[in-house]
Amino acid sequence: MLRIDYNILFTIVNLLILFWALRRFLFKPVREIMEKRADDIRNSFEEADQDRREAEEYKEQCRKQLGNIDEAKKQAQEEARRDAAKEYNRILADARKEAARIIQESKERAAAAADEERRQAESDIVKMIKSAAAKIAESEDDSKMYDDFLREVNQEK
């Protein structure tokens, strides 16, 4: 039969003390370390999620800023085109005015030169008529006078 003696009782007490000591000094610190490690991992995941969300927000802000920059670039290009067109039209108008002034001055000079040529021609004609009239008065023969007139006209050319 089963005999219960003091050895079994001491063995049971020893086992209970050993169980309590292991639980207190081994299992509890290991469990705390494992819980702390699990909390650290959870916190790392939460921080990673937060960082990912912040990165996405920053990425979206960058996209918006790039869109704004593209729009500003287009506006600046359009404004530069308008300014260039205005400057082109102004330069073209100035050039047309200058061309009209030059043409007007040229017309005035040409008219003045034509008037001078006309006066000179009139003066030459008057001289020739006077010369011819003087020769007519001197000359007796019309054919001789005609020949002299033709010679004189040919010499002046």
PDB file of C-alpha atoms in Angstrom:
ATOM      1  CA  MET A   1       0.000   0.000   0.000  1.00  0.00           C
ATOM      2  CA  LEU A   2       0.884   3.533  -0.228  1.00  0.00           C
ATOM      3  CA  ARG A   3       2.857   4.863   2.496  1.00  0.00           C
ATOM      4  CA  ILE A   4       3.045   8.543   3.224  1.00  0.00           C
ATOM      5  CA  ASP A   5       6.070   9.578   5.021  1.00  0.00           C
ATOM      6  CA  TYR A   6       7.924  12.738   5.693  1.00  0.00           C
ATOM      7  CA  ASN A   7      10.019  12.482   2.545  1.00  0.00           C
ATOM      8  CA  ILE A   8       7.040  12.808   0.315  1.00  0.00           C
ATOM      9  CA  LEU A   9       5.799  15.672   2.318  1.00  0.00           C
ATOM     10  CA  PHE A  10       9.187  17.415   2.099  1.00  0.00           C
ATOM     11  CA  THR A  11       9.318  16.642  -1.606  1.00  0.00           C
ATOM     12  CA  ILE A  12       5.892  18.232  -2.118  1.00  0.00           C
ATOM     13  CA  VAL A  13       6.869  21.247  -0.038  1.00  0.00           C
ATOM     14  CA  ASN A  14      10.137  21.502  -1.946  1.00  0.00           C
ATOM     15  CA  LEU A  15       8.272  21.299  -5.239  1.00  0.00           C
ATOM     16  CA  LEU A  16       5.852  24.024  -4.158  1.00  0.00           C
ATOM     17  CA  ILE A  17       8.740  26.251  -3.043  1.00  0.00           C
ATOM     18  CA  LEU A  18      10.574  25.538  -6.312  1.00  0.00           C
ATOM     19  CA  PHE A  19       7.403  26.267  -8.291  1.00  0.00           C
ATOM     20  CA  TRP A  20       6.862  29.525  -6.413  1.00  0.00           C
ATOM     21  CA  ALA A  21      10.563  30.542  -6.819  1.00  0.00           C
ATOM     22  CA  LEU A  22      10.563  29.743 -10.556  1.00  0.00           C
ATOM     23  CA  ARG A  23       7.335  31.591 -11.008  1.00  0.00           C
ATOM     24  CA  ARG A  24       8.526  34.597  -9.053  1.00  0.00           C
ATOM     25  CA  PHE A  25      12.119  34.809 -10.297  1.00  0.00           C
ATOM     26  CA  LEU A  26      11.981  33.215 -13.762  1.00  0.00           C
ATOM     27  CA  PHE A  27       8.527  33.135 -15.363  1.00  0.00           C
ATOM     28  CA  LYS A  28       7.371  36.549 -14.176  1.00  0.00           C
ATOM     29  CA  PRO A  29      10.502  38.435 -15.443  1.00  0.00           C
ATOM     30  CA  VAL A  30      10.470  36.495 -18.713  1.00  0.00           C
ATOM     31  CA  ARG A  31       6.745  37.280 -19.183  1.00  0.00           C
ATOM     32  CA  GLU A  32       7.387  40.959 -18.378  1.00  0.00           C
ATOM     33  CA  ILE A  33      10.268  41.029 -20.889  1.00  0.00           C
ATOM     34  CA  MET A  34       8.046  39.372 -23.508  1.00  0.00           C
ATOM     35  CA  GLU A  35       5.183  41.804 -22.821  1.00  0.00           C
ATOM     36  CA  LYS A  36       7.572  44.729 -22.999  1.00  0.00           C
ATOM     37  CA  ARG A  37       8.965  43.389 -26.288  1.00  0.00           C
ATOM     38  CA  ALA A  38       5.415  42.946 -27.648  1.00  0.00           C
ATOM     39  CA  ASP A  39       4.583  46.530 -26.586  1.00  0.00           C
ATOM     40  CA  ASP A  40       7.759  47.779 -28.289  1.00  0.00           C
ATOM     41  CA  ILE A  41       6.822  45.921 -31.481  1.00  0.00           C
ATOM     42  CA  ARG A  42       3.258  47.290 -31.331  1.00  0.00           C
ATOM     43  CA  ASN A  43       4.630  50.811 -30.801  1.00  0.00           C
ATOM     44  CA  SER A  44       7.029  50.340 -33.716  1.00  0.00           C
ATOM     45  CA  PHE A  45       4.134  49.305 -35.963  1.00  0.00           C
ATOM     46  CA  GLU A  46       2.059  52.270 -34.798  1.00  0.00           C
ATOM     47  CA  GLU A  47       4.969  54.644 -35.414  1.00  0.00           C
ATOM     48  CA  ALA A  48       5.505  53.076 -38.843  1.00  0.00           C
ATOM     49  CA  ASP A  49       1.804  53.570 -39.655  1.00  0.00           C
ATOM     50  CA  GLN A  50       1.980  57.173 -38.442  1.00  0.00           C
ATOM     51  CA  ASP A  51       5.134  57.782 -40.509  1.00  0.00           C
ATOM     52  CA  ARG A  52       3.456  56.217 -43.560  1.00  0.00           C
ATOM     53  CA  ARG A  53       0.402  58.471 -43.129  1.00  0.00           C
ATOM     54  CA  GLU A  54       2.636  61.528 -42.736  1.00  0.00           C
ATOM     55  CA  ALA A  55       4.612  60.502 -45.827  1.00  0.00           C
ATOM     56  CA  GLU A  56       1.384  60.149 -47.813  1.00  0.00           C
ATOM     57  CA  GLU A  57       0.214  63.577 -46.627  1.00  0.00           C
ATOM     58  CA  TYR A  58       3.581  65.073 -47.552  1.00  0.00           C
ATOM     59  CA  LYS A  59       3.431  63.321 -50.933  1.00  0.00           C
ATOM     60  CA  GLU A  60      -0.030  64.778 -51.559  1.00  0.00           C
ATOM     61  CA  GLN A  61       1.192  68.254 -50.564  1.00  0.00           C
ATOM     62  CA  CYS A  62       4.090  67.872 -52.985  1.00  0.00           C
ATOM     63  CA  ARG A  63       1.690  66.881 -55.772  1.00  0.00           C
ATOM     64  CA  LYS A  64      -0.434  69.940 -55.056  1.00  0.00           C
ATOM     65  CA  GLN A  65       2.626  72.182 -55.015  1.00  0.00           C
ATOM     66  CA  LEU A  66       3.817  70.695 -58.312  1.00  0.00           C
ATOM     67  CA  GLY A  67       0.379  71.356 -59.754  1.00  0.00           C
ATOM     68  CA  ASN A  68       0.546  74.937 -58.473  1.00  0.00           C
ATOM     69  CA  ILE A  69       4.052  75.335 -59.886  1.00  0.00           C
ATOM     70  CA  ASP A  70       2.901  74.023 -63.279  1.00  0.00           C
ATOM     71  CA  GLU A  71      -0.035  76.420 -63.233  1.00  0.00           C
ATOM     72  CA  ALA A  72       2.207  79.328 -62.233  1.00  0.00           C
ATOM     73  CA  LYS A  73       4.647  78.377 -64.981  1.00  0.00           C
ATOM     74  CA  LYS A  74       1.842  78.355 -67.551  1.00  0.00           C
ATOM     75  CA  GLN A  75       0.593  81.724 -66.325  1.00  0.00           C
ATOM     76  CA  ALA A  76       4.105  83.186 -66.464  1.00  0.00           C
ATOM     77  CA  GLN A  77       4.578  81.861 -70.000  1.00  0.00           C
ATOM     78  CA  GLU A  78       1.223  83.289 -71.089  1.00  0.00           C
ATOM     79  CA  GLU A  79       2.060  86.639 -69.494  1.00  0.00           C
ATOM     80  CA  ALA A  80       5.459  86.641 -71.224  1.00  0.00           C
ATOM     81  CA  ARG A  81       3.738  85.893 -74.548  1.00  0.00           C
ATOM     82  CA  ARG A  82       1.306  88.765 -74.005  1.00  0.00           C
ATOM     83  CA  ASP A  83       4.130  91.127 -73.072  1.00  0.00           C
ATOM     84  CA  ALA A  84       6.143  89.996 -76.088  1.00  0.00           C
ATOM     85  CA  ALA A  85       3.130  90.528 -78.362  1.00  0.00           C
ATOM     86  CA  LYS A  86       2.607  94.026 -76.936  1.00  0.00           C
ATOM     87  CA  GLU A  87       6.290  94.845 -77.402  1.00  0.00           C
ATOM     88  CA  TYR A  88       6.200  93.417 -80.941  1.00  0.00           C
ATOM     89  CA  ASN A  89       3.149  95.518 -81.809  1.00  0.00           C
ATOM     90  CA  ARG A  90       4.754  98.622 -80.298  1.00  0.00           C
ATOM     91  CA  ILE A  91       7.989  98.091 -82.236  1.00  0.00           C
ATOM     92  CA  LEU A  92       6.018  97.386 -85.398  1.00  0.00           C
ATOM     93  CA  ALA A  93       3.956 100.580 -84.939  1.00  0.00           C
ATOM     94  CA  ASP A  94       7.146 102.596 -84.335  1.00  0.00           C
ATOM     95  CA  ALA A  95       8.730 101.085 -87.437  1.00  0.00           C
ATOM     96  CA  ARG A  96       5.637 101.913 -89.503  1.00  0.00           C
ATOM     97  CA  LYS A  97       5.670 105.496 -88.239  1.00  0.00           C
ATOM     98  CA  GLU A  98       9.369 105.801 -89.040  1.00  0.00           C
ATOM     99  CA  ALA A  99       8.818 104.284 -92.503  1.00  0.00           C
ATOM    100  CA  ALA A 100       5.942 106.696 -93.166  1.00  0.00           C
ATOM    101  CA  ARG A 101       8.128 109.618 -92.050  1.00  0.00           C
ATOM    102  CA  ILE A 102      10.997 108.478 -94.279  1.00  0.00           C
ATOM    103  CA  ILE A 103       8.620 108.018 -97.227  1.00  0.00           C
ATOM    104  CA  GLN A 104       7.131 111.467 -96.628  1.00  0.00           C
ATOM    105  CA  GLU A 105      10.588 113.044 -96.451  1.00  0.00           C
ATOM    106  CA  SER A 106      11.576 111.199 -99.629  1.00  0.00           C
ATOM    107  CA  LYS A 107       8.442 112.419-101.402  1.00  0.00           C
ATOM    108  CA  GLU A 108       9.149 115.975-100.275  1.00  0.00           C
ATOM    109  CA  ARG A 109      12.768 115.736-101.465  1.00  0.00           C
ATOM    110  CA  ALA A 110      11.653 114.184-104.755  1.00  0.00           C
ATOM    111  CA  ALA A 111       9.061 116.941-105.220  1.00  0.00           C
ATOM    112  CA  ALA A 112      11.687 119.580-104.404  1.00  0.00           C
ATOM    113  CA  ALA A 113      14.131 117.962-106.829  1.00  0.00           C
ATOM    114  CA  ALA A 114      11.409 117.753-109.492  1.00  0.00           C
ATOM    115  CA  ASP A 115      10.575 121.416-108.944  1.00  0.00           C
ATOM    116  CA  GLU A 116      14.262 122.299-109.246  1.00  0.00           C
ATOM    117  CA  GLU A 117      14.579 120.218-112.422  1.00  0.00           C
ATOM    118  CA  ARG A 118      11.458 121.832-113.818  1.00  0.00           C
ATOM    119  CA  ARG A 119      12.783 125.323-113.039  1.00  0.00           C
ATOM    120  CA  GLN A 120      16.125 124.403-114.561  1.00  0.00           C
ATOM    121  CA  ALA A 121      14.381 123.023-117.662  1.00  0.00           C
ATOM    122  CA  GLU A 122      12.263 126.172-117.929  1.00  0.00           C
ATOM    123  CA  SER A 123      15.361 128.293-117.557  1.00  0.00           C
ATOM    124  CA  ASP A 124      17.146 126.268-120.268  1.00  0.00           C
ATOM    125  CA  ILE A 125      14.134 126.505-122.567  1.00  0.00           C
ATOM    126  CA  VAL A 126      13.933 130.254-122.032  1.00  0.00           C
ATOM    127  CA  LYS A 127      17.652 130.571-122.835  1.00  0.00           C
ATOM    128  CA  MET A 128      17.234 128.481-125.971  1.00  0.00           C
ATOM    129  CA  ILE A 129      14.247 130.494-127.082  1.00  0.00           C
ATOM    130  CA  LYS A 130      16.148 133.727-126.508  1.00  0.00           C
ATOM    131  CA  SER A 131      19.122 132.348-128.365  1.00  0.00           C
ATOM    132  CA  ALA A 132      16.912 131.172-131.194  1.00  0.00           C
ATOM    133  CA  ALA A 133      15.130 134.515-131.311  1.00  0.00           C
ATOM    134  CA  ALA A 134      18.473 136.333-131.411  1.00  0.00           C
ATOM    135  CA  LYS A 135      19.674 134.130-134.228  1.00  0.00           C
ATOM    136  CA  ILE A 136      16.450 134.629-136.115  1.00  0.00           C
ATOM    137  CA  ALA A 137      16.941 138.293-135.862  1.00  0.00           C
ATOM    138  CA  GLU A 138      20.529 137.951-137.121  1.00  0.00           C
ATOM    139  CA  SER A 139      19.951 135.350-139.694  1.00  0.00           C
ATOM    140  CA  GLU A 140      18.400 135.810-143.068  1.00  0.00           C
ATOM    141  CA  ASP A 141      17.672 132.292-143.957  1.00  0.00           C
ATOM    142  CA  ASP A 142      15.292 130.022-142.047  1.00  0.00           C
ATOM    143  CA  SER A 143      17.011 126.817-143.063  1.00  0.00           C
ATOM    144  CA  LYS A 144      20.370 128.089-141.809  1.00  0.00           C
ATOM    145  CA  MET A 145      18.762 129.066-138.540  1.00  0.00           C
ATOM    146  CA  TYR A 146      17.097 125.643-138.207  1.00  0.00           C
ATOM    147  CA  ASP A 147      20.454 123.896-138.804  1.00  0.00           C
ATOM    148  CA  ASP A 148      22.187 126.104-136.219  1.00  0.00           C
ATOM    149  CA  PHE A 149      19.431 125.372-133.694  1.00  0.00           C
ATOM    150  CA  LEU A 150      19.756 121.623-134.211  1.00  0.00           C
ATOM    151  CA  ARG A 151      23.537 121.791-133.835  1.00  0.00           C
ATOM    152  CA  GLU A 152      23.217 123.739-130.626  1.00  0.00           C
ATOM    153  CA  VAL A 153      20.651 121.322-129.168  1.00  0.00           C
ATOM    154  CA  ASN A 154      22.854 118.338-130.058  1.00  0.00           C
ATOM    155  CA  GLN A 155      25.851 119.979-128.380  1.00  0.00           C
ATOM    156  CA  GLU A 156      23.970 120.565-125.130  1.00  0.00           C
ATOM    157  CA  LYS A 157      23.001 116.937-124.809  1.00  0.00           C
TER     158      LYS A 157
END
